[in-house]
Amino acid sequence: MEELKEKLSTIFGKDRVTSNQVDLYPYSYDMTECSPGMPDFVVIPENNQQLVQLVSLANECKIPLIPYISGNNVGGLTIPHHGGIIIDFGKKMNRILHVNEDMMYALLEPGVTFGQLKKYLDNNHSNLRYSYPFAPPYASVVGNAILSGMNNLSCKIGSMGDSINGLEVITGMGEIARIGSCFYGKEHSDPGSWWCRYPMPDLLGLFVNWQGMTGLVTKCAVQLWPNPRIQKCYMVIMFGLTDIVDVLQEVGRSEIVDDISAVNTEVIKMTCEIPEPVKIPGEPDFAAILPITAKTEKMMQAKEEILHQVVDEMREKGIQILLIDFLEFAKIFNLRVRCYHDLPAVILSLVEYSGLTWFGSYAPMHEMKLLIQKVYSIFNEHGIPPFIYMKSMKSGHYAIFRPIIRYKKFKEEKKVHMLLEEIAETCINLGCIPYKTPAWMTEKMRKVINPGWLQLFERIKKCMDPNNIFNPGRWNT
Amino acid sequence: MNGRPDLTNVQVNGREYLEMAFNRCIKCSTCKYSYKLFDQSCPSGEKFLFESYWASGRIRIAKGLVNGDLAWNDKLIDPIFACTTCGACAASCQAPHADFIVDIIESLRELTVKHVGPGPHQEKIKERTRVHKNPYGEDNSDNRALKTKHGLPDKAEWVYFIGCTSNYRRKRVRDATLSFLKKIDIGFTLVDEYCCSSPLLRTGQVEIVEELMHHNIQVINDAGATKVVTSCAGCFRTLCKDYEKFNMEKRFEVYHLTDLVADLLQKGKLEFKSSISKQITYHDPCHLGRHMNSFETPRLIIQSLPGVNLVEMRRNRQHAWCCGAGGGVKIAYPDWSVEVARERLEEAKETGASIVTSTCPFCKTNLEDANKQFSMGFQIMDLVEILDNLELNVKK
Ligand SMILES: Cc1cc2nc3c(=O)[nH]c(=O)nc-3n(C[C@H](O)[C@H](O)[C@H](O)COP(=O)(O)OP(=O)(O)OC[C@H]3O[C@@H](n4cnc5c(N)ncnc54)[C@H](O)[C@@H]3O)c2cc1C
Ligand code: SF4
Ligand code: SF4
């Protein structure tokens, strides 16, 4: 180990390598109930050259490399399963390299945070915006995109994985590859060339959703979107456990909202800082926030008219639904809930316990009602109030279904895990595809995934990473 | 030394804060940058980079030590002591334990001192204070000579608590305060003060602090004072907050000089007659700003100075960048400490100000060190030095 440390110090400099247990410890776990695991080293890279040398060294020594940005993935994905070297991209590879107004994209290093991008755009390109998650402002844009995040423009644009224009990666062979329209140029790319990922073979798929298992991303171009001048936000309140699915579907396909984020009453109460929130009989079951933007007042009026029409049609079907101005609601009840709208922000209620975990999944829209019912009864059986979060993606083509569990870290892991396992099993059986998946969950998935997919997956992993150095253990590799 | 201290049996100040943090910190990284402004704000993390050098990392380390996952050994020293306890992390963290992050770090230091030893060179603070009653190791001044020189009584309503940095190192701050207090004629005296305890508390060396606190309370009571004023932000924070934390019974109120001045201005009892045509920027001392929530009072005073144009640095108020001196860092990591101050002065350069003012003699020390070392060309002045240069109109 001393010899390896020497070598790492030669690559990164003495101050950027540590094997001090005290320094390693904070990287050994995250907010989830996933078991902790210590790395052997942490390194802080600054450039590609260092990373190319690192990959070669790791292949030589067969030591794992675990890419890390801020460890906010809520899936235990940066916890080392087999020791190894944590590559902390968050500290020095965090530059916004280029913002292209003409083709509306930003070229980023992996460590760029949502807060950083928001501030940069507001100060320098206020006509453009990005799509922000409910994650803390210091989670990374690239980490979120390469894990197919779902953010506050997702009803319009879908998964954040779709908005990647291009990547620069360091492969298992230590080659630097540029993928996307930036692939022209033998040595360097033109910063203006990162505008599209098609129509060549889409090699991006070799790195998106692979949880750092196939290579190191060193640059990523993400699409930006026009930032319309007129912005409003509505909220629907639903009385009836599963009627919220009609909103996800019908409002989603009306193509007038940027996002539909739906949460149950327990989550709303939690956001309003009611200490141990439970739903009282007679209270509504769900609510959804619907941000709407428009270029002109007329356009806004038209969108509002459509929204009212959709809501009226739902009422005619007997659905009990209230439509209110969310920002007025925030003023009356609790200004803190505005954070749901003013992203990126800390959603306090999500970070006020030392533990947070969830079953986050892409879900088939047609099973959503059943999912809600089944998961509610699991929560009830465990005597834990249900916390549910859902989204309508890309005009309602699919949905996000996410039961959330807050807990006391170091105390309640076992209890939480039992609940989560049951939820995972039920949801996978109904077709949900978990994202940012911890290994215990992929193990369950493997039992129902077709063998052809698994063989192809294994073969690609082996081919991309013959020594299994990249984040081993994910997806049970 | 290895060990598994069960928190229930460990006598450590702020045990409840440690427990609170363990149940609340989610490692979300919000404490790393100024909330909603998204600026760098943690001097320690920005320098040493690894997670262990940010607030959340320190909370994790505390947990690891208490769990027994980590051993008590000298590898702990830098992650635990290379922190200015500036509180910028606390200003950004949105979780319920936010206000106690500095207490958590101080509790962790206290435990580390017990199990491993103090931070680099910090034992000098304790030894000097034990022997000389001040962290600089100067012969303790009982302030009799100053009392005689300024014709101050033995008993008065107010005590000016000078503080060790002003009394032994930044004497111009002390003298300007004395001169100014005489001009505003508030009826004050000096006492044979000991170190307020701040450097010991900030570095986790708490053995003798109660003795120092008792002494200071006694001499202030003996002077018949009901009010104490100080121009040192560190003394102010300590006399107000830490004496309470140690359950010291005080029969007097404590004011920072800026509170007193602002009060007189507001009541129309003080006016500035002469003017200074200068562009001034104000550096918020952590101990006055974030720790005591006093951001606007010093600014109100500066804005009322005729001719002065107050210009703000990019990072100001609760998100101000620390001067780099606090938390025992100046003695333990002198080079890094001045680097932090240099960054502050570079920010001050962007404002076009010629004077950088503050309300803490320790900030003045470090800013002045950086000013000289890197030839930054500023005038670094404590606010009281500026006030004392002006002609005043004082009404009874
Ligand atoms: C309270 C909370 C709320 C959240 N809400 C949302 C939400 O609403 N929507 C949403 O989409 N997400 C949400 N998230 C998750 C979060 O947005 C993303 O997972 C996060 O942005 C990932 O960034 P990170 O910096 O934490 O990455 P990390 O967790 O550090 O890394 C993520 C993954 O990428 C890999 N990786 C990191 N760097 C590289 C690299 N350079 N090359 C290759 N692989 C790499 C890692 O190994 C890991 O597998 C939430 C998280 C929290 C804590
Ligand atoms: S200290 Fe606060 S801001 Fe920092 S990681 Fe913990 S909860 Fe988040
Ligand atoms: S007190 Fe200051 S230096 Fe220490 S962790 Fe907090 S922000 Fe960083």
Tab-separated table of C-alpha atoms in Angstrom, chain B:
chain	number	residue	atom	x	y	z
B	1	MET	CA	-4.447	6.255	22.606
B	2	ASN	CA	-7.346	4.116	21.478
B	3	GLY	CA	-10.721	4.091	23.113
B	4	ARG	CA	-14.427	3.907	22.717
B	5	PRO	CA	-15.914	6.742	24.649
B	6	ASP	CA	-19.570	6.186	25.280
B	7	LEU	CA	-21.072	9.632	25.008
B	8	THR	CA	-23.277	9.044	27.989
B	9	ASN	CA	-20.211	8.756	30.176
B	10	VAL	CA	-18.007	11.331	28.532
B	11	GLN	CA	-17.840	14.679	30.204
B	12	VAL	CA	-17.688	16.971	27.245
B	13	ASN	CA	-19.218	20.343	26.764
B	14	GLY	CA	-21.937	20.240	24.170
B	15	ARG	CA	-22.568	16.498	24.341
B	16	GLU	CA	-26.145	17.200	23.361
B	17	TYR	CA	-24.955	18.961	20.203
B	18	LEU	CA	-22.935	15.935	19.149
B	19	GLU	CA	-25.927	13.688	19.589
B	20	MET	CA	-28.173	16.085	17.724
B	21	ALA	CA	-25.813	16.184	14.773
B	22	PHE	CA	-25.579	12.424	14.596
B	23	ASN	CA	-29.331	12.272	14.269
B	24	ARG	CA	-29.594	15.119	11.813
B	25	CYS	CA	-26.617	15.510	9.465
B	26	ILE	CA	-27.363	13.849	6.172
B	27	LYS	CA	-24.084	14.692	4.368
B	28	CYS	CA	-25.886	16.830	1.829
B	29	SER	CA	-22.953	19.232	1.301
B	30	THR	CA	-25.056	22.359	1.767
B	31	CYS	CA	-22.603	23.541	4.409
B	32	LYS	CA	-19.814	23.714	1.838
B	33	TYR	CA	-20.950	26.847	0.029
B	34	SER	CA	-23.021	29.882	0.885
B	35	TYR	CA	-26.644	28.877	0.628
B	36	LYS	CA	-28.456	30.268	-2.402
B	37	LEU	CA	-25.425	32.408	-3.303
B	38	PHE	CA	-23.389	29.334	-4.206
B	39	ASP	CA	-20.049	30.869	-3.285
B	40	GLN	CA	-17.095	29.217	-1.619
B	41	SER	CA	-17.321	29.832	2.092
B	42	CYS	CA	-15.364	27.201	4.053
B	43	PRO	CA	-11.675	28.139	4.308
B	44	SER	CA	-10.745	24.737	5.631
B	45	GLY	CA	-12.452	22.662	2.966
B	46	GLU	CA	-11.285	24.910	0.161
B	47	LYS	CA	-7.685	24.447	1.274
B	48	PHE	CA	-7.490	20.797	2.277
B	49	LEU	CA	-10.277	19.521	-0.008
B	50	PHE	CA	-10.966	16.051	1.410
B	51	GLU	CA	-14.433	15.564	2.950
B	52	SER	CA	-12.862	15.368	6.394
B	53	TYR	CA	-12.047	19.079	6.216
B	54	TRP	CA	-15.634	20.282	5.788
B	55	ALA	CA	-18.241	20.555	8.510
B	56	SER	CA	-20.126	17.433	7.465
B	57	GLY	CA	-16.890	15.445	7.446
B	58	ARG	CA	-16.081	16.605	10.947
B	59	ILE	CA	-19.503	15.526	12.140
B	60	ARG	CA	-18.858	12.131	10.578
B	61	ILE	CA	-15.475	11.915	12.242
B	62	ALA	CA	-17.088	12.661	15.590
B	63	LYS	CA	-19.509	9.859	14.951
B	64	GLY	CA	-16.724	7.484	13.929
B	65	LEU	CA	-14.815	8.224	17.101
B	66	VAL	CA	-17.815	7.722	19.271
B	67	ASN	CA	-18.755	4.514	17.416
B	68	GLY	CA	-15.250	3.208	17.817
B	69	ASP	CA	-14.861	3.011	14.018
B	70	LEU	CA	-11.989	5.462	14.262
B	71	ALA	CA	-9.129	5.365	16.697
B	72	TRP	CA	-7.907	8.243	18.793
B	73	ASN	CA	-4.519	8.981	17.295
B	74	ASP	CA	-2.550	11.874	15.922
B	75	LYS	CA	-3.958	11.383	12.423
B	76	LEU	CA	-6.996	13.207	13.739
B	77	ILE	CA	-5.168	16.388	14.485
B	78	ASP	CA	-5.275	18.168	11.129
B	79	PRO	CA	-8.860	17.344	10.150
B	80	ILE	CA	-10.039	18.433	13.566
B	81	PHE	CA	-7.890	21.488	14.178
B	82	ALA	CA	-7.452	22.933	10.666
B	83	CYS	CA	-10.727	24.829	10.904
B	84	THR	CA	-11.175	28.459	11.810
B	85	THR	CA	-14.512	27.735	13.537
B	86	CYS	CA	-15.784	30.611	11.431
B	87	GLY	CA	-19.324	29.260	11.327
B	88	ALA	CA	-19.852	29.799	7.597
B	89	CYS	CA	-21.014	26.189	7.406
B	90	ALA	CA	-23.606	26.881	10.075
B	91	ALA	CA	-24.897	29.856	8.108
B	92	SER	CA	-25.621	27.609	5.127
B	93	CYS	CA	-26.740	24.319	6.650
B	94	GLN	CA	-30.539	24.149	6.686
B	95	ALA	CA	-30.837	21.253	9.118
B	96	PRO	CA	-31.976	21.641	12.726
B	97	HIS	CA	-28.455	21.322	14.158
B	98	ALA	CA	-27.089	24.161	12.001
B	99	ASP	CA	-26.690	26.630	14.847
B	100	PHE	CA	-24.598	24.156	16.778
B	101	ILE	CA	-22.029	23.124	14.200
B	102	VAL	CA	-19.296	25.226	15.773
B	103	ASP	CA	-20.179	23.810	19.189
B	104	ILE	CA	-19.925	20.345	17.689
B	105	ILE	CA	-16.464	21.076	16.299
B	106	GLU	CA	-15.411	22.512	19.652
B	107	SER	CA	-16.748	19.460	21.501
B	108	LEU	CA	-14.819	17.261	19.112
B	109	ARG	CA	-11.695	19.268	19.840
B	110	GLU	CA	-12.249	18.949	23.544
B	111	LEU	CA	-12.450	15.172	23.210
B	112	THR	CA	-9.382	15.117	20.985
B	113	VAL	CA	-7.374	17.151	23.463
B	114	LYS	CA	-8.347	14.651	26.141
B	115	HIS	CA	-7.524	11.561	24.104
B	116	VAL	CA	-4.692	12.661	21.842
B	117	GLY	CA	-3.568	16.162	22.663
B	118	PRO	CA	-4.025	19.697	21.371
B	119	GLY	CA	-3.581	21.019	17.840
B	120	PRO	CA	-0.138	22.027	16.568
B	121	HIS	CA	1.513	24.585	18.862
B	122	GLN	CA	-1.790	25.179	20.621
B	123	GLU	CA	-0.520	23.860	23.949
B	124	LYS	CA	1.407	27.143	24.129
B	125	ILE	CA	-1.890	28.961	24.419
B	126	LYS	CA	-2.779	26.913	27.460
B	127	GLU	CA	0.605	27.081	29.120
B	128	ARG	CA	0.957	30.813	28.638
B	129	THR	CA	-2.560	31.456	29.823
B	130	ARG	CA	-2.075	29.250	32.843
B	131	VAL	CA	1.047	31.108	33.880
B	132	HIS	CA	0.454	34.634	32.580
B	133	LYS	CA	-3.335	34.772	32.213
B	134	ASN	CA	-3.001	35.706	28.552
B	135	PRO	CA	-2.276	33.553	25.496
B	136	TYR	CA	0.636	35.742	24.388
B	137	GLY	CA	2.769	34.924	27.417
B	138	GLU	CA	3.215	38.567	28.334
B	139	ASP	CA	3.416	39.543	31.975
B	140	ASN	CA	-0.144	39.997	33.054
B	141	SER	CA	-1.069	43.644	33.095
B	142	ASP	CA	-3.454	44.447	35.906
B	143	ASN	CA	-4.240	47.626	33.936
B	144	ARG	CA	-3.418	49.830	36.928
B	145	ALA	CA	-0.972	51.923	34.913
B	146	LEU	CA	-3.596	52.486	32.220
B	147	LYS	CA	-6.160	53.446	34.839
B	148	THR	CA	-3.794	55.980	36.324
B	149	LYS	CA	-2.758	57.340	32.945
B	150	HIS	CA	-6.369	57.877	31.908
B	151	GLY	CA	-7.596	58.974	35.322
B	152	LEU	CA	-10.139	56.168	35.594
B	153	PRO	CA	-11.988	55.466	38.849
B	154	ASP	CA	-11.922	52.225	40.823
B	155	LYS	CA	-15.642	51.792	40.486
B	156	ALA	CA	-17.901	52.678	37.551
B	157	GLU	CA	-21.086	51.699	35.786
B	158	TRP	CA	-19.144	50.408	32.782
B	159	VAL	CA	-16.056	48.248	32.500
B	160	TYR	CA	-14.061	48.328	29.299
B	161	PHE	CA	-12.894	44.735	28.850
B	162	ILE	CA	-9.793	45.258	26.747
B	163	GLY	CA	-9.043	41.686	25.726
B	164	CYS	CA	-5.572	40.205	25.350
B	165	THR	CA	-5.036	40.933	21.657
B	166	SER	CA	-5.758	44.634	22.088
B	167	ASN	CA	-3.850	44.839	25.347
B	168	TYR	CA	-0.704	43.008	24.296
B	169	ARG	CA	-0.538	43.121	20.506
B	170	ARG	CA	-2.859	45.655	18.844
B	171	LYS	CA	-2.414	48.414	21.358
B	172	ARG	CA	-3.693	51.021	18.939
B	173	VAL	CA	-7.103	49.388	19.109
B	174	ARG	CA	-6.949	49.513	22.904
B	175	ASP	CA	-5.778	53.112	22.985
B	176	ALA	CA	-8.334	54.262	20.426
B	177	THR	CA	-11.076	52.545	22.430
B	178	LEU	CA	-9.906	54.162	25.656
B	179	SER	CA	-9.719	57.553	24.007
B	180	PHE	CA	-13.109	57.165	22.342
B	181	LEU	CA	-14.829	55.968	25.514
B	182	LYS	CA	-13.470	58.981	27.342
B	183	LYS	CA	-14.744	61.307	24.638
B	184	ILE	CA	-18.245	59.878	24.816
B	185	ASP	CA	-17.973	60.117	28.567
B	186	ILE	CA	-19.749	56.965	29.676
B	187	GLY	CA	-18.205	56.584	33.089
B	188	PHE	CA	-16.050	53.514	32.789
B	189	THR	CA	-13.095	51.825	34.362
B	190	LEU	CA	-10.672	48.984	33.720
B	191	VAL	CA	-10.168	45.814	35.715
B	192	ASP	CA	-7.378	43.330	36.282
B	193	GLU	CA	-8.786	41.103	33.581
B	194	TYR	CA	-7.590	37.624	32.641
B	195	CYS	CA	-7.969	36.141	29.183
B	196	CYS	CA	-11.677	35.851	28.444
B	197	SER	CA	-10.990	32.145	27.601
B	198	SER	CA	-11.780	32.358	23.930
B	199	PRO	CA	-8.523	30.871	22.577
B	200	LEU	CA	-8.762	27.993	25.045
B	201	LEU	CA	-12.384	27.277	24.244
B	202	ARG	CA	-11.823	27.461	20.510
B	203	THR	CA	-8.958	24.977	20.742
B	204	GLY	CA	-10.674	22.498	23.055
B	205	GLN	CA	-8.391	23.182	26.035
B	206	VAL	CA	-10.999	23.799	28.646
B	207	GLU	CA	-9.344	22.791	31.906
B	208	ILE	CA	-8.698	26.263	33.266
B	209	VAL	CA	-11.449	28.237	31.628
B	210	GLU	CA	-13.808	28.195	34.576
B	211	GLU	CA	-11.100	29.672	36.787
B	212	LEU	CA	-10.543	32.486	34.262
B	213	MET	CA	-14.246	33.112	33.921
B	214	HIS	CA	-14.769	33.237	37.685
B	215	HIS	CA	-11.934	35.702	38.038
B	216	ASN	CA	-13.258	38.019	35.351
B	217	ILE	CA	-16.764	37.987	36.771
B	218	GLN	CA	-15.365	38.702	40.210
B	219	VAL	CA	-13.261	41.712	39.159
B	220	ILE	CA	-16.091	43.159	37.118
B	221	ASN	CA	-18.453	42.771	40.065
B	222	ASP	CA	-15.852	44.289	42.372
B	223	ALA	CA	-15.729	47.351	40.147
B	224	GLY	CA	-19.455	47.784	40.773
B	225	ALA	CA	-20.135	47.622	37.037
B	226	THR	CA	-23.440	46.602	35.546
B	227	LYS	CA	-22.276	46.914	31.962
B	228	VAL	CA	-19.229	45.680	30.107
B	229	VAL	CA	-18.092	46.978	26.751
B	230	THR	CA	-15.416	45.491	24.555
B	231	SER	CA	-14.067	46.272	21.116
B	232	CYS	CA	-12.940	42.679	20.636
B	233	ALA	CA	-15.401	40.459	18.786
B	234	GLY	CA	-13.839	37.332	20.313
B	235	CYS	CA	-14.187	38.581	23.890
B	236	PHE	CA	-17.707	39.723	23.103
B	237	ARG	CA	-18.792	36.321	21.828
B	238	THR	CA	-17.135	34.558	24.728
B	239	LEU	CA	-18.456	36.811	27.488
B	240	CYS	CA	-21.950	36.582	26.044
B	241	LYS	CA	-22.278	33.030	24.831
B	242	ASP	CA	-19.629	30.869	26.409
B	243	TYR	CA	-19.981	32.207	29.927
B	244	GLU	CA	-23.588	31.189	29.674
B	245	LYS	CA	-22.678	27.797	28.282
B	246	PHE	CA	-20.503	27.273	31.359
B	247	ASN	CA	-23.376	28.396	33.591
B	248	MET	CA	-21.500	31.427	34.855
B	249	GLU	CA	-23.705	33.817	36.736
B	250	LYS	CA	-23.119	37.323	35.452
B	251	ARG	CA	-24.610	40.384	37.039
B	252	PHE	CA	-23.685	42.596	34.117
B	253	GLU	CA	-24.688	43.055	30.499
B	254	VAL	CA	-22.121	42.771	27.749
B	255	TYR	CA	-21.941	45.071	24.725
B	256	HIS	CA	-19.736	45.242	21.735
B	257	LEU	CA	-18.497	48.780	21.238
B	258	THR	CA	-20.482	49.001	18.011
B	259	ASP	CA	-23.737	48.411	19.946
B	260	LEU	CA	-22.889	51.281	22.232
B	261	VAL	CA	-21.998	53.642	19.396
B	262	ALA	CA	-25.070	52.737	17.368
B	263	ASP	CA	-27.260	53.341	20.410
B	264	LEU	CA	-25.778	56.805	20.962
B	265	LEU	CA	-26.199	57.659	17.289
B	266	GLN	CA	-29.777	56.499	17.298
B	267	LYS	CA	-30.603	58.543	20.381
B	268	GLY	CA	-28.991	61.600	18.820
B	269	LYS	CA	-26.383	61.721	21.566
B	270	LEU	CA	-23.454	61.372	19.206
B	271	GLU	CA	-22.604	63.081	15.928
B	272	PHE	CA	-19.514	62.970	13.769
B	273	LYS	CA	-18.386	66.495	12.928
B	274	SER	CA	-15.337	65.952	10.749
B	275	SER	CA	-15.348	63.896	7.596
B	276	ILE	CA	-13.102	61.400	5.846
B	277	SER	CA	-13.477	61.124	2.113
B	278	LYS	CA	-12.624	57.468	1.753
B	279	GLN	CA	-13.940	54.340	0.191
B	280	ILE	CA	-14.188	51.796	2.994
B	281	THR	CA	-15.064	48.145	2.962
B	282	TYR	CA	-16.148	46.287	6.065
B	283	HIS	CA	-14.963	42.815	6.973
B	284	ASP	CA	-17.457	40.972	9.194
B	285	PRO	CA	-15.564	39.285	12.025
B	286	CYS	CA	-16.966	35.775	12.429
B	287	HIS	CA	-17.308	36.269	16.168
B	288	LEU	CA	-19.398	39.396	15.816
B	289	GLY	CA	-21.290	38.534	12.648
B	290	ARG	CA	-22.152	34.880	12.322
B	291	HIS	CA	-21.608	34.019	15.980
B	292	MET	CA	-23.505	36.982	17.430
B	293	ASN	CA	-25.694	37.917	14.509
B	294	SER	CA	-24.509	41.530	14.377
B	295	PHE	CA	-24.194	42.470	10.728
B	296	GLU	CA	-25.997	45.743	10.322
B	297	THR	CA	-24.869	47.657	13.412
B	298	PRO	CA	-21.276	48.204	12.262
B	299	ARG	CA	-22.544	49.098	8.796
B	300	LEU	CA	-24.969	51.643	10.219
B	301	ILE	CA	-22.071	53.313	11.988
B	302	ILE	CA	-19.847	53.345	8.910
B	303	GLN	CA	-22.675	54.722	6.794
B	304	SER	CA	-23.144	57.560	9.253
B	305	LEU	CA	-19.516	58.705	8.914
B	306	PRO	CA	-19.426	61.911	6.860
B	307	GLY	CA	-17.663	61.499	3.528
B	308	VAL	CA	-17.345	57.728	3.746
B	309	ASN	CA	-18.474	55.500	0.924
B	310	LEU	CA	-19.117	51.981	2.236
B	311	VAL	CA	-18.566	49.387	-0.456
B	312	GLU	CA	-19.392	45.742	0.126
B	313	MET	CA	-17.207	42.819	-0.671
B	314	ARG	CA	-18.776	40.089	-2.797
B	315	ARG	CA	-19.116	37.777	0.204
B	316	ASN	CA	-20.512	39.690	3.119
B	317	ARG	CA	-22.622	39.389	6.251
B	318	GLN	CA	-23.501	35.767	7.079
B	319	HIS	CA	-21.592	34.520	4.071
B	320	ALA	CA	-18.450	36.627	4.586
B	321	TRP	CA	-15.132	34.886	3.974
B	322	CYS	CA	-13.271	34.469	7.266
B	323	CYS	CA	-10.020	36.373	7.962
B	324	GLY	CA	-8.333	33.053	8.708
B	325	ALA	CA	-7.123	33.765	12.222
B	326	GLY	CA	-9.745	32.144	14.413
B	327	GLY	CA	-10.155	28.728	15.980
B	328	GLY	CA	-6.471	28.499	16.886
B	329	VAL	CA	-5.497	28.428	13.214
B	330	LYS	CA	-3.192	31.440	13.424
B	331	ILE	CA	-0.855	29.660	15.813
B	332	ALA	CA	-1.308	26.151	14.415
B	333	TYR	CA	-1.206	26.813	10.683
B	334	PRO	CA	0.312	30.292	10.282
B	335	ASP	CA	0.964	30.114	6.531
B	336	TRP	CA	-2.503	28.910	5.642
B	337	SER	CA	-3.991	31.442	8.036
B	338	VAL	CA	-2.401	34.320	6.129
B	339	GLU	CA	-3.417	32.765	2.807
B	340	VAL	CA	-7.041	32.956	3.940
B	341	ALA	CA	-6.589	36.620	4.852
B	342	ARG	CA	-4.984	37.251	1.499
B	343	GLU	CA	-8.059	35.878	-0.250
B	344	ARG	CA	-10.168	38.294	1.780
B	345	LEU	CA	-7.997	41.232	0.786
B	346	GLU	CA	-8.115	40.202	-2.855
B	347	GLU	CA	-11.871	40.395	-2.578
B	348	ALA	CA	-11.531	43.793	-0.932
B	349	LYS	CA	-9.412	44.897	-3.930
B	350	GLU	CA	-12.388	44.295	-6.217
B	351	THR	CA	-14.360	46.935	-4.303
B	352	GLY	CA	-11.865	49.731	-4.943
B	353	ALA	CA	-11.739	50.524	-1.213
B	354	SER	CA	-8.568	51.961	0.286
B	355	ILE	CA	-9.458	51.120	3.882
B	356	VAL	CA	-10.460	47.684	5.136
B	357	THR	CA	-12.097	48.040	8.487
B	358	SER	CA	-13.286	45.481	10.963
B	359	THR	CA	-14.412	45.281	14.559
B	360	CYS	CA	-12.017	42.724	15.948
B	361	PRO	CA	-8.335	43.137	16.808
B	362	PHE	CA	-7.590	39.566	15.797
B	363	CYS	CA	-9.044	40.131	12.321
B	364	LYS	CA	-6.952	43.268	12.139
B	365	THR	CA	-3.843	41.264	13.024
B	366	ASN	CA	-4.308	38.708	10.303
B	367	LEU	CA	-5.508	41.099	7.632
B	368	GLU	CA	-2.538	43.335	8.412
B	369	ASP	CA	-0.163	40.365	8.182
B	370	ALA	CA	-1.495	39.495	4.739
B	371	ASN	CA	-1.485	43.156	3.733
B	372	LYS	CA	2.213	43.403	4.528
B	373	GLN	CA	3.277	39.975	3.343
B	374	PHE	CA	1.626	40.342	-0.053
B	375	SER	CA	2.041	44.121	-0.406
B	376	MET	CA	-1.679	44.648	-0.866
B	377	GLY	CA	-1.501	48.384	-0.122
B	378	PHE	CA	-4.552	48.731	2.133
B	379	GLN	CA	-4.973	50.672	5.308
B	380	ILE	CA	-6.277	48.076	7.763
B	381	MET	CA	-8.085	49.842	10.583
B	382	ASP	CA	-10.329	48.760	13.360
B	383	LEU	CA	-13.553	50.749	13.241
B	384	VAL	CA	-12.766	52.324	16.609
B	385	GLU	CA	-9.516	53.707	15.211
B	386	ILE	CA	-11.512	55.443	12.493
B	387	LEU	CA	-14.044	56.737	15.014
B	388	ASP	CA	-11.360	58.033	17.312
B	389	ASN	CA	-9.814	60.071	14.492
B	390	LEU	CA	-13.008	62.041	14.011
B	391	GLU	CA	-14.221	65.131	15.754
B	392	LEU	CA	-17.277	64.283	17.770
B	393	ASN	CA	-20.262	66.140	19.036
B	394	VAL	CA	-21.393	64.404	22.229
B	395	LYS	CA	-24.626	65.403	23.901
B	396	LYS	CA	-25.513	64.315	27.419
